[in-house]
Amino acid sequence: MGPRTALTVAIASTAAVVAVAAASPSPAAADGDHGHRQRGAEVQIVAPARHDVVGVAGRAWAADLRVTVHGRDALTRSAFTPQLTGPAAHASTAPFPGAFAPGADEALPGLVVLDSTTAVGAGAGQNLAGLFNLTALTDNRPDRVSVMDTWIVGAPSFGTGTRSTILAAVVADLDHDGRYDDAPAVVPDADGDGDVDARDLRALGLASEVASVDFVVTGP
C-alpha cells in the first residue's frame, strides 16, 4: 500500500467514526430522559439505609436526604430556602417557617420524593418532599451547594410490617428560568404500567440520577 492509499484509508476511517458518533443517541435520549438530563445535581439517601428496619409501629423514624447542586450559580439553581416545620403547631413558625403538606416543597422545589407503600395523597405517585421538616445548608461554596433535607415521620404513613422503597431525584430546569424549581405535586404513571417508579421519574426530565433504597417498616 502506497503513502497516498494509506492516507485515503485513514481519512475514510476517521470520517466513519465521526459519523457513528453523531448518529449515536446521547445518554439522556437513550435512558428516557428526553434530553432534559443536565446532571447538575446529586441526591443521596442517608437514611434509611438499605434493609434497615425502621421506626416503632411504622412511625418515629427519619427519611434523610443530601441534595447537592453543582455550578457557580448553584444556590440560585437549587432555589433553596431553610425551614424548620411540621404539623399543627409546628407549621410556619420562627425562626425558619415553612409549609407542611404533600406535594412539591417550597424550600427545595426541584426535589421529588416517592415511596412505594405510602398511603399519603395520591399514593405511590405522590411527591412527599413537602413533608420534610428540616432543610438546611451543609456545604455552601461558589460552585457547589449541599442541602440536608429530613423528615421525622410521625405517623405510619408507609404502612406497618412491610417492605418499602424510597425514590428521590431533582427535576431538571424544565422552564429554563435558571432554577431547579419544577418538581410536580404528583408524578404521573408515564409508561401506563399501573405503578409509579424510577422510569416514570426519568420521564419528567431530571437533573440528577434517581436515588433509591429498600427498607422495612416495623409492624405493630
JSON list of C-alpha atoms in Angstrom, two decimals:
[
{"chain": "A", "resi": 1, "resn": "MET", "atom": "CA", "xyz": [0.00, 0.00, 0.00]},
{"chain": "A", "resi": 2, "resn": "GLY", "atom": "CA", "xyz": [1.50, 3.36, -1.07]},
{"chain": "A", "resi": 3, "resn": "PRO", "atom": "CA", "xyz": [1.53, 6.54, 1.05]},
{"chain": "A", "resi": 4, "resn": "ARG", "atom": "CA", "xyz": [-1.38, 8.08, -0.90]},
{"chain": "A", "resi": 5, "resn": "THR", "atom": "CA", "xyz": [-3.54, 4.94, -0.46]},
{"chain": "A", "resi": 6, "resn": "ALA", "atom": "CA", "xyz": [-2.76, 4.74, 3.29]},
{"chain": "A", "resi": 7, "resn": "LEU", "atom": "CA", "xyz": [-3.72, 8.41, 3.75]},
{"chain": "A", "resi": 8, "resn": "THR", "atom": "CA", "xyz": [-7.03, 7.84, 1.91]},
{"chain": "A", "resi": 9, "resn": "VAL", "atom": "CA", "xyz": [-7.89, 4.84, 4.11]},
{"chain": "A", "resi": 10, "resn": "ALA", "atom": "CA", "xyz": [-7.06, 6.80, 7.31]},
{"chain": "A", "resi": 11, "resn": "ILE", "atom": "CA", "xyz": [-9.30, 9.71, 6.29]},
{"chain": "A", "resi": 12, "resn": "ALA", "atom": "CA", "xyz": [-12.16, 7.36, 5.42]},
{"chain": "A", "resi": 13, "resn": "SER", "atom": "CA", "xyz": [-11.84, 5.54, 8.77]},
{"chain": "A", "resi": 14, "resn": "THR", "atom": "CA", "xyz": [-11.89, 8.81, 10.74]},
{"chain": "A", "resi": 15, "resn": "ALA", "atom": "CA", "xyz": [-14.97, 10.00, 8.85]},
{"chain": "A", "resi": 16, "resn": "ALA", "atom": "CA", "xyz": [-16.74, 6.74, 9.63]},
{"chain": "A", "resi": 17, "resn": "VAL", "atom": "CA", "xyz": [-16.03, 7.07, 13.37]},
{"chain": "A", "resi": 18, "resn": "VAL", "atom": "CA", "xyz": [-17.33, 10.67, 13.40]},
{"chain": "A", "resi": 19, "resn": "ALA", "atom": "CA", "xyz": [-20.48, 9.61, 11.54]},
{"chain": "A", "resi": 20, "resn": "VAL", "atom": "CA", "xyz": [-21.19, 6.79, 14.01]},
{"chain": "A", "resi": 21, "resn": "ALA", "atom": "CA", "xyz": [-20.68, 9.12, 16.99]},
{"chain": "A", "resi": 22, "resn": "ALA", "atom": "CA", "xyz": [-23.03, 11.71, 15.53]},
{"chain": "A", "resi": 23, "resn": "ALA", "atom": "CA", "xyz": [-25.71, 9.09, 14.88]},
{"chain": "A", "resi": 24, "resn": "SER", "atom": "CA", "xyz": [-25.50, 7.55, 18.37]},
{"chain": "A", "resi": 25, "resn": "PRO", "atom": "CA", "xyz": [-28.13, 8.71, 20.89]},
{"chain": "A", "resi": 26, "resn": "SER", "atom": "CA", "xyz": [-26.97, 10.78, 23.84]},
{"chain": "A", "resi": 27, "resn": "PRO", "atom": "CA", "xyz": [-27.19, 9.16, 27.31]},
{"chain": "A", "resi": 28, "resn": "ALA", "atom": "CA", "xyz": [-30.21, 11.36, 28.04]},
{"chain": "A", "resi": 29, "resn": "ALA", "atom": "CA", "xyz": [-32.09, 10.20, 24.96]},
{"chain": "A", "resi": 30, "resn": "ALA", "atom": "CA", "xyz": [-31.06, 6.58, 25.47]},
{"chain": "A", "resi": 31, "resn": "ASP", "atom": "CA", "xyz": [-32.46, 6.23, 29.00]},
{"chain": "A", "resi": 32, "resn": "GLY", "atom": "CA", "xyz": [-35.74, 8.04, 28.54]},
{"chain": "A", "resi": 33, "resn": "ASP", "atom": "CA", "xyz": [-34.99, 11.49, 29.98]},
{"chain": "A", "resi": 34, "resn": "HIS", "atom": "CA", "xyz": [-36.00, 13.15, 26.70]},
{"chain": "A", "resi": 35, "resn": "GLY", "atom": "CA", "xyz": [-32.90, 15.34, 26.52]},
{"chain": "A", "resi": 36, "resn": "HIS", "atom": "CA", "xyz": [-33.58, 17.16, 29.81]},
{"chain": "A", "resi": 37, "resn": "ARG", "atom": "CA", "xyz": [-30.87, 15.39, 31.82]},
{"chain": "A", "resi": 38, "resn": "GLN", "atom": "CA", "xyz": [-28.41, 18.05, 32.96]},
{"chain": "A", "resi": 39, "resn": "ARG", "atom": "CA", "xyz": [-26.53, 16.18, 35.70]},
{"chain": "A", "resi": 40, "resn": "GLY", "atom": "CA", "xyz": [-26.22, 19.40, 37.66]},
{"chain": "A", "resi": 41, "resn": "ALA", "atom": "CA", "xyz": [-27.42, 17.75, 40.87]},
{"chain": "A", "resi": 42, "resn": "GLU", "atom": "CA", "xyz": [-26.99, 14.67, 43.04]},
{"chain": "A", "resi": 43, "resn": "VAL", "atom": "CA", "xyz": [-29.29, 13.08, 45.62]},
{"chain": "A", "resi": 44, "resn": "GLN", "atom": "CA", "xyz": [-28.09, 10.74, 48.35]},
{"chain": "A", "resi": 45, "resn": "ILE", "atom": "CA", "xyz": [-30.45, 8.89, 50.68]},
{"chain": "A", "resi": 46, "resn": "VAL", "atom": "CA", "xyz": [-28.62, 8.95, 54.02]},
{"chain": "A", "resi": 47, "resn": "ALA", "atom": "CA", "xyz": [-31.41, 7.26, 55.98]},
{"chain": "A", "resi": 48, "resn": "PRO", "atom": "CA", "xyz": [-32.90, 4.77, 55.97]},
{"chain": "A", "resi": 49, "resn": "ALA", "atom": "CA", "xyz": [-30.01, 2.62, 54.81]},
{"chain": "A", "resi": 50, "resn": "ARG", "atom": "CA", "xyz": [-30.55, -0.46, 52.65]},
{"chain": "A", "resi": 51, "resn": "HIS", "atom": "CA", "xyz": [-32.52, -3.15, 54.50]},
{"chain": "A", "resi": 52, "resn": "ASP", "atom": "CA", "xyz": [-32.88, -1.05, 57.68]},
{"chain": "A", "resi": 53, "resn": "VAL", "atom": "CA", "xyz": [-35.87, -1.94, 59.86]},
{"chain": "A", "resi": 54, "resn": "VAL", "atom": "CA", "xyz": [-37.25, 1.45, 60.83]},
{"chain": "A", "resi": 55, "resn": "GLY", "atom": "CA", "xyz": [-39.48, 3.02, 63.45]},
{"chain": "A", "resi": 56, "resn": "VAL", "atom": "CA", "xyz": [-41.90, 1.77, 66.06]},
{"chain": "A", "resi": 57, "resn": "ALA", "atom": "CA", "xyz": [-45.27, 0.59, 64.73]},
{"chain": "A", "resi": 58, "resn": "GLY", "atom": "CA", "xyz": [-44.50, 2.35, 61.46]},
{"chain": "A", "resi": 59, "resn": "ARG", "atom": "CA", "xyz": [-43.67, 5.75, 62.94]},
{"chain": "A", "resi": 60, "resn": "ALA", "atom": "CA", "xyz": [-40.88, 7.62, 64.77]},
{"chain": "A", "resi": 61, "resn": "TRP", "atom": "CA", "xyz": [-38.20, 7.20, 62.08]},
{"chain": "A", "resi": 62, "resn": "ALA", "atom": "CA", "xyz": [-36.40, 9.59, 59.74]},
{"chain": "A", "resi": 63, "resn": "ALA", "atom": "CA", "xyz": [-36.04, 9.92, 56.00]},
{"chain": "A", "resi": 64, "resn": "ASP", "atom": "CA", "xyz": [-32.84, 11.91, 55.50]},
{"chain": "A", "resi": 65, "resn": "LEU", "atom": "CA", "xyz": [-31.55, 13.18, 52.13]},
{"chain": "A", "resi": 66, "resn": "ARG", "atom": "CA", "xyz": [-28.48, 15.08, 50.99]},
{"chain": "A", "resi": 67, "resn": "VAL", "atom": "CA", "xyz": [-29.07, 17.13, 47.84]},
{"chain": "A", "resi": 68, "resn": "THR", "atom": "CA", "xyz": [-26.05, 18.67, 46.07]},
{"chain": "A", "resi": 69, "resn": "VAL", "atom": "CA", "xyz": [-26.25, 21.19, 43.22]},
{"chain": "A", "resi": 70, "resn": "HIS", "atom": "CA", "xyz": [-23.16, 21.94, 41.12]},
{"chain": "A", "resi": 71, "resn": "GLY", "atom": "CA", "xyz": [-22.14, 25.06, 39.21]},
{"chain": "A", "resi": 72, "resn": "ARG", "atom": "CA", "xyz": [-21.14, 28.63, 40.01]},
{"chain": "A", "resi": 73, "resn": "ASP", "atom": "CA", "xyz": [-24.78, 29.66, 40.39]},
{"chain": "A", "resi": 74, "resn": "ALA", "atom": "CA", "xyz": [-25.62, 26.62, 42.48]},
{"chain": "A", "resi": 75, "resn": "LEU", "atom": "CA", "xyz": [-27.65, 28.40, 45.15]},
{"chain": "A", "resi": 76, "resn": "THR", "atom": "CA", "xyz": [-29.87, 30.11, 42.55]},
{"chain": "A", "resi": 77, "resn": "ARG", "atom": "CA", "xyz": [-30.39, 26.89, 40.63]},
{"chain": "A", "resi": 78, "resn": "SER", "atom": "CA", "xyz": [-31.34, 24.93, 43.75]},
{"chain": "A", "resi": 79, "resn": "ALA", "atom": "CA", "xyz": [-33.98, 27.59, 44.68]},
{"chain": "A", "resi": 80, "resn": "PHE", "atom": "CA", "xyz": [-33.21, 26.75, 48.31]},
{"chain": "A", "resi": 81, "resn": "THR", "atom": "CA", "xyz": [-34.66, 28.32, 51.49]},
{"chain": "A", "resi": 82, "resn": "PRO", "atom": "CA", "xyz": [-34.11, 27.00, 55.04]},
{"chain": "A", "resi": 83, "resn": "GLN", "atom": "CA", "xyz": [-37.03, 25.58, 57.00]},
{"chain": "A", "resi": 84, "resn": "LEU", "atom": "CA", "xyz": [-37.92, 24.05, 60.35]},
{"chain": "A", "resi": 85, "resn": "THR", "atom": "CA", "xyz": [-41.53, 22.96, 60.24]},
{"chain": "A", "resi": 86, "resn": "GLY", "atom": "CA", "xyz": [-44.02, 20.20, 60.94]},
{"chain": "A", "resi": 87, "resn": "PRO", "atom": "CA", "xyz": [-47.70, 19.50, 61.52]},
{"chain": "A", "resi": 88, "resn": "ALA", "atom": "CA", "xyz": [-50.17, 21.56, 63.57]},
{"chain": "A", "resi": 89, "resn": "ALA", "atom": "CA", "xyz": [-48.41, 24.00, 65.93]},
{"chain": "A", "resi": 90, "resn": "HIS", "atom": "CA", "xyz": [-45.04, 23.30, 64.31]},
{"chain": "A", "resi": 91, "resn": "ALA", "atom": "CA", "xyz": [-46.04, 24.65, 60.88]},
{"chain": "A", "resi": 92, "resn": "SER", "atom": "CA", "xyz": [-44.75, 28.03, 59.64]},
{"chain": "A", "resi": 93, "resn": "THR", "atom": "CA", "xyz": [-43.18, 29.14, 62.91]},
{"chain": "A", "resi": 94, "resn": "ALA", "atom": "CA", "xyz": [-39.96, 31.06, 63.58]},
{"chain": "A", "resi": 95, "resn": "PRO", "atom": "CA", "xyz": [-37.06, 31.02, 63.01]},
{"chain": "A", "resi": 96, "resn": "PHE", "atom": "CA", "xyz": [-37.43, 29.19, 59.66]},
{"chain": "A", "resi": 97, "resn": "PRO", "atom": "CA", "xyz": [-41.13, 28.90, 58.79]},
{"chain": "A", "resi": 98, "resn": "GLY", "atom": "CA", "xyz": [-42.23, 26.52, 56.08]},
{"chain": "A", "resi": 99, "resn": "ALA", "atom": "CA", "xyz": [-45.33, 24.74, 54.84]},
{"chain": "A", "resi": 100, "resn": "PHE", "atom": "CA", "xyz": [-46.01, 21.11, 55.75]},
{"chain": "A", "resi": 101, "resn": "ALA", "atom": "CA", "xyz": [-48.11, 19.27, 53.18]},
{"chain": "A", "resi": 102, "resn": "PRO", "atom": "CA", "xyz": [-47.74, 16.63, 50.45]},
{"chain": "A", "resi": 103, "resn": "GLY", "atom": "CA", "xyz": [-46.51, 17.96, 47.12]},
{"chain": "A", "resi": 104, "resn": "ALA", "atom": "CA", "xyz": [-43.50, 19.97, 46.00]},
{"chain": "A", "resi": 105, "resn": "ASP", "atom": "CA", "xyz": [-41.59, 21.69, 48.80]},
{"chain": "A", "resi": 106, "resn": "GLU", "atom": "CA", "xyz": [-41.20, 25.46, 48.52]},
{"chain": "A", "resi": 107, "resn": "ALA", "atom": "CA", "xyz": [-37.91, 25.13, 50.43]},
{"chain": "A", "resi": 108, "resn": "LEU", "atom": "CA", "xyz": [-36.42, 22.81, 47.80]},
{"chain": "A", "resi": 109, "resn": "PRO", "atom": "CA", "xyz": [-38.85, 22.99, 44.87]},
{"chain": "A", "resi": 110, "resn": "GLY", "atom": "CA", "xyz": [-36.88, 20.85, 42.44]},
{"chain": "A", "resi": 111, "resn": "LEU", "atom": "CA", "xyz": [-36.97, 17.77, 44.67]},
{"chain": "A", "resi": 112, "resn": "VAL", "atom": "CA", "xyz": [-39.24, 14.76, 44.15]},
{"chain": "A", "resi": 113, "resn": "VAL", "atom": "CA", "xyz": [-39.54, 12.04, 46.81]},
{"chain": "A", "resi": 114, "resn": "LEU", "atom": "CA", "xyz": [-41.72, 8.98, 46.26]},
{"chain": "A", "resi": 115, "resn": "ASP", "atom": "CA", "xyz": [-42.43, 5.91, 48.35]},
{"chain": "A", "resi": 116, "resn": "SER", "atom": "CA", "xyz": [-43.84, 2.63, 47.07]},
{"chain": "A", "resi": 117, "resn": "THR", "atom": "CA", "xyz": [-46.14, 1.92, 50.05]},
{"chain": "A", "resi": 118, "resn": "THR", "atom": "CA", "xyz": [-47.26, 5.37, 51.15]},
{"chain": "A", "resi": 119, "resn": "ALA", "atom": "CA", "xyz": [-50.94, 5.99, 51.84]},
{"chain": "A", "resi": 120, "resn": "VAL", "atom": "CA", "xyz": [-50.49, 9.77, 51.62]},
{"chain": "A", "resi": 121, "resn": "GLY", "atom": "CA", "xyz": [-52.41, 11.66, 48.94]},
{"chain": "A", "resi": 122, "resn": "ALA", "atom": "CA", "xyz": [-52.16, 10.04, 45.52]},
{"chain": "A", "resi": 123, "resn": "GLY", "atom": "CA", "xyz": [-50.20, 7.04, 46.82]},
{"chain": "A", "resi": 124, "resn": "ALA", "atom": "CA", "xyz": [-47.03, 5.90, 45.04]},
{"chain": "A", "resi": 125, "resn": "GLY", "atom": "CA", "xyz": [-47.05, 8.90, 42.67]},
{"chain": "A", "resi": 126, "resn": "GLN", "atom": "CA", "xyz": [-47.44, 11.48, 45.43]},
{"chain": "A", "resi": 127, "resn": "ASN", "atom": "CA", "xyz": [-44.47, 13.82, 45.82]},
{"chain": "A", "resi": 128, "resn": "LEU", "atom": "CA", "xyz": [-43.65, 13.69, 49.54]},
{"chain": "A", "resi": 129, "resn": "ALA", "atom": "CA", "xyz": [-40.96, 16.40, 49.50]},
{"chain": "A", "resi": 130, "resn": "GLY", "atom": "CA", "xyz": [-43.32, 18.94, 51.10]},
{"chain": "A", "resi": 131, "resn": "LEU", "atom": "CA", "xyz": [-43.50, 16.81, 54.26]},
{"chain": "A", "resi": 132, "resn": "PHE", "atom": "CA", "xyz": [-39.78, 17.12, 55.01]},
{"chain": "A", "resi": 133, "resn": "ASN", "atom": "CA", "xyz": [-39.43, 19.06, 58.27]},
{"chain": "A", "resi": 134, "resn": "LEU", "atom": "CA", "xyz": [-35.84, 20.28, 58.36]},
{"chain": "A", "resi": 135, "resn": "THR", "atom": "CA", "xyz": [-33.99, 21.84, 55.42]},
{"chain": "A", "resi": 136, "resn": "ALA", "atom": "CA", "xyz": [-30.57, 23.43, 55.91]},
{"chain": "A", "resi": 137, "resn": "LEU", "atom": "CA", "xyz": [-27.30, 24.14, 54.12]},
{"chain": "A", "resi": 138, "resn": "THR", "atom": "CA", "xyz": [-24.48, 21.75, 54.97]},
{"chain": "A", "resi": 139, "resn": "ASP", "atom": "CA", "xyz": [-21.91, 22.87, 52.37]},
{"chain": "A", "resi": 140, "resn": "ASN", "atom": "CA", "xyz": [-22.07, 26.35, 50.80]},
{"chain": "A", "resi": 141, "resn": "ARG", "atom": "CA", "xyz": [-19.44, 27.14, 48.13]},
{"chain": "A", "resi": 142, "resn": "PRO", "atom": "CA", "xyz": [-19.49, 29.28, 44.99]},
{"chain": "A", "resi": 143, "resn": "ASP", "atom": "CA", "xyz": [-19.55, 26.20, 42.75]},
{"chain": "A", "resi": 144, "resn": "ARG", "atom": "CA", "xyz": [-21.37, 23.69, 44.97]},
{"chain": "A", "resi": 145, "resn": "VAL", "atom": "CA", "xyz": [-24.22, 23.75, 47.46]},
{"chain": "A", "resi": 146, "resn": "SER", "atom": "CA", "xyz": [-25.30, 20.79, 49.57]},
{"chain": "A", "resi": 147, "resn": "VAL", "atom": "CA", "xyz": [-28.58, 20.74, 51.46]},
{"chain": "A", "resi": 148, "resn": "MET", "atom": "CA", "xyz": [-29.72, 18.39, 54.21]},
{"chain": "A", "resi": 149, "resn": "ASP", "atom": "CA", "xyz": [-33.42, 17.55, 53.96]},
{"chain": "A", "resi": 150, "resn": "THR", "atom": "CA", "xyz": [-35.01, 15.46, 56.72]},
{"chain": "A", "resi": 151, "resn": "TRP", "atom": "CA", "xyz": [-38.48, 14.16, 57.53]},
{"chain": "A", "resi": 152, "resn": "ILE", "atom": "CA", "xyz": [-39.21, 12.83, 61.01]},
{"chain": "A", "resi": 153, "resn": "VAL", "atom": "CA", "xyz": [-42.09, 10.50, 60.25]},
{"chain": "A", "resi": 154, "resn": "GLY", "atom": "CA", "xyz": [-44.74, 10.94, 62.95]},
{"chain": "A", "resi": 155, "resn": "ALA", "atom": "CA", "xyz": [-47.46, 8.65, 61.58]},
{"chain": "A", "resi": 156, "resn": "PRO", "atom": "CA", "xyz": [-47.50, 5.19, 59.97]},
{"chain": "A", "resi": 157, "resn": "SER", "atom": "CA", "xyz": [-47.78, 6.75, 56.52]},
{"chain": "A", "resi": 158, "resn": "PHE", "atom": "CA", "xyz": [-45.82, 3.95, 54.84]},
{"chain": "A", "resi": 159, "resn": "GLY", "atom": "CA", "xyz": [-47.76, 1.03, 56.31]},
{"chain": "A", "resi": 160, "resn": "THR", "atom": "CA", "xyz": [-46.59, -1.34, 59.05]},
{"chain": "A", "resi": 161, "resn": "GLY", "atom": "CA", "xyz": [-44.77, -4.64, 58.84]},
{"chain": "A", "resi": 162, "resn": "THR", "atom": "CA", "xyz": [-43.95, -4.17, 55.17]},
{"chain": "A", "resi": 163, "resn": "ARG", "atom": "CA", "xyz": [-41.09, -3.71, 52.74]},
{"chain": "A", "resi": 164, "resn": "SER", "atom": "CA", "xyz": [-40.94, -0.29, 51.14]},
{"chain": "A", "resi": 165, "resn": "THR", "atom": "CA", "xyz": [-38.82, 1.68, 48.66]},
{"chain": "A", "resi": 166, "resn": "ILE", "atom": "CA", "xyz": [-37.96, 5.39, 48.67]},
{"chain": "A", "resi": 167, "resn": "LEU", "atom": "CA", "xyz": [-37.06, 7.11, 45.39]},
{"chain": "A", "resi": 168, "resn": "ALA", "atom": "CA", "xyz": [-35.65, 10.64, 45.20]},
{"chain": "A", "resi": 169, "resn": "ALA", "atom": "CA", "xyz": [-34.42, 12.89, 42.39]},
{"chain": "A", "resi": 170, "resn": "VAL", "atom": "CA", "xyz": [-34.04, 16.53, 41.34]},
{"chain": "A", "resi": 171, "resn": "VAL", "atom": "CA", "xyz": [-36.13, 17.62, 38.35]},
{"chain": "A", "resi": 172, "resn": "ALA", "atom": "CA", "xyz": [-34.30, 19.48, 35.57]},
{"chain": "A", "resi": 173, "resn": "ASP", "atom": "CA", "xyz": [-34.83, 23.17, 34.83]},
{"chain": "A", "resi": 174, "resn": "LEU", "atom": "CA", "xyz": [-37.77, 22.43, 32.57]},
{"chain": "A", "resi": 175, "resn": "ASP", "atom": "CA", "xyz": [-38.95, 26.04, 32.20]},
{"chain": "A", "resi": 176, "resn": "HIS", "atom": "CA", "xyz": [-35.38, 27.32, 31.66]},
{"chain": "A", "resi": 177, "resn": "ASP", "atom": "CA", "xyz": [-35.60, 30.03, 34.34]},
{"chain": "A", "resi": 178, "resn": "GLY", "atom": "CA", "xyz": [-32.18, 29.12, 35.77]},
{"chain": "A", "resi": 179, "resn": "ARG", "atom": "CA", "xyz": [-33.63, 27.39, 38.85]},
{"chain": "A", "resi": 180, "resn": "TYR", "atom": "CA", "xyz": [-34.40, 23.83, 39.88]},
{"chain": "A", "resi": 181, "resn": "ASP", "atom": "CA", "xyz": [-37.98, 24.54, 40.88]},
{"chain": "A", "resi": 182, "resn": "ASP", "atom": "CA", "xyz": [-40.12, 22.39, 38.57]},
{"chain": "A", "resi": 183, "resn": "ALA", "atom": "CA", "xyz": [-40.99, 19.35, 40.69]},
{"chain": "A", "resi": 184, "resn": "PRO", "atom": "CA", "xyz": [-44.64, 18.30, 40.33]},
{"chain": "A", "resi": 185, "resn": "ALA", "atom": "CA", "xyz": [-47.08, 17.66, 43.18]},
{"chain": "A", "resi": 186, "resn": "VAL", "atom": "CA", "xyz": [-47.84, 14.22, 41.72]},
{"chain": "A", "resi": 187, "resn": "VAL", "atom": "CA", "xyz": [-45.71, 12.14, 39.33]},
{"chain": "A", "resi": 188, "resn": "PRO", "atom": "CA", "xyz": [-47.86, 10.59, 36.57]},
{"chain": "A", "resi": 189, "resn": "ASP", "atom": "CA", "xyz": [-47.68, 6.97, 35.50]},
{"chain": "A", "resi": 190, "resn": "ALA", "atom": "CA", "xyz": [-45.95, 7.94, 32.25]},
{"chain": "A", "resi": 191, "resn": "ASP", "atom": "CA", "xyz": [-45.50, 4.41, 30.92]},
{"chain": "A", "resi": 192, "resn": "GLY", "atom": "CA", "xyz": [-49.01, 3.30, 31.89]},
{"chain": "A", "resi": 193, "resn": "ASP", "atom": "CA", "xyz": [-47.88, 0.12, 33.67]},
{"chain": "A", "resi": 194, "resn": "GLY", "atom": "CA", "xyz": [-50.02, 0.70, 36.76]},
{"chain": "A", "resi": 195, "resn": "ASP", "atom": "CA", "xyz": [-47.32, 1.90, 39.16]},
{"chain": "A", "resi": 196, "resn": "VAL", "atom": "CA", "xyz": [-45.07, 4.92, 39.59]},
{"chain": "A", "resi": 197, "resn": "ASP", "atom": "CA", "xyz": [-41.36, 4.14, 39.73]},
{"chain": "A", "resi": 198, "resn": "ALA", "atom": "CA", "xyz": [-37.91, 5.32, 38.61]},
{"chain": "A", "resi": 199, "resn": "ARG", "atom": "CA", "xyz": [-38.88, 5.05, 34.95]},
{"chain": "A", "resi": 200, "resn": "ASP", "atom": "CA", "xyz": [-41.74, 7.49, 35.47]},
{"chain": "A", "resi": 201, "resn": "LEU", "atom": "CA", "xyz": [-39.44, 9.85, 37.36]},
{"chain": "A", "resi": 202, "resn": "ARG", "atom": "CA", "xyz": [-36.97, 9.84, 34.47]},
{"chain": "A", "resi": 203, "resn": "ALA", "atom": "CA", "xyz": [-39.80, 10.66, 32.07]},
{"chain": "A", "resi": 204, "resn": "LEU", "atom": "CA", "xyz": [-40.17, 14.03, 33.85]},
{"chain": "A", "resi": 205, "resn": "GLY", "atom": "CA", "xyz": [-36.63, 15.08, 32.81]},
{"chain": "A", "resi": 206, "resn": "LEU", "atom": "CA", "xyz": [-34.08, 15.05, 35.61]},
{"chain": "A", "resi": 207, "resn": "ALA", "atom": "CA", "xyz": [-31.01, 16.98, 36.73]},
{"chain": "A", "resi": 208, "resn": "SER", "atom": "CA", "xyz": [-29.87, 14.04, 38.87]},
{"chain": "A", "resi": 209, "resn": "GLU", "atom": "CA", "xyz": [-29.84, 10.28, 38.90]},
{"chain": "A", "resi": 210, "resn": "VAL", "atom": "CA", "xyz": [-32.70, 8.57, 40.75]},
{"chain": "A", "resi": 211, "resn": "ALA", "atom": "CA", "xyz": [-31.60, 7.56, 44.26]},
{"chain": "A", "resi": 212, "resn": "SER", "atom": "CA", "xyz": [-33.41, 4.61, 45.80]},
{"chain": "A", "resi": 213, "resn": "VAL", "atom": "CA", "xyz": [-33.29, 2.45, 48.89]},
{"chain": "A", "resi": 214, "resn": "ASP", "atom": "CA", "xyz": [-35.26, -0.61, 50.01]},
{"chain": "A", "resi": 215, "resn": "PHE", "atom": "CA", "xyz": [-36.09, -0.89, 53.70]},
{"chain": "A", "resi": 216, "resn": "VAL", "atom": "CA", "xyz": [-38.57, -2.46, 56.12]},
{"chain": "A", "resi": 217, "resn": "VAL", "atom": "CA", "xyz": [-41.22, -0.61, 58.14]},
{"chain": "A", "resi": 218, "resn": "THR", "atom": "CA", "xyz": [-41.83, -2.12, 61.57]},
{"chain": "A", "resi": 219, "resn": "GLY", "atom": "CA", "xyz": [-45.09, -3.82, 62.41]},
{"chain": "A", "resi": 220, "resn": "PRO", "atom": "CA", "xyz": [-47.37, -3.15, 65.39]}
]
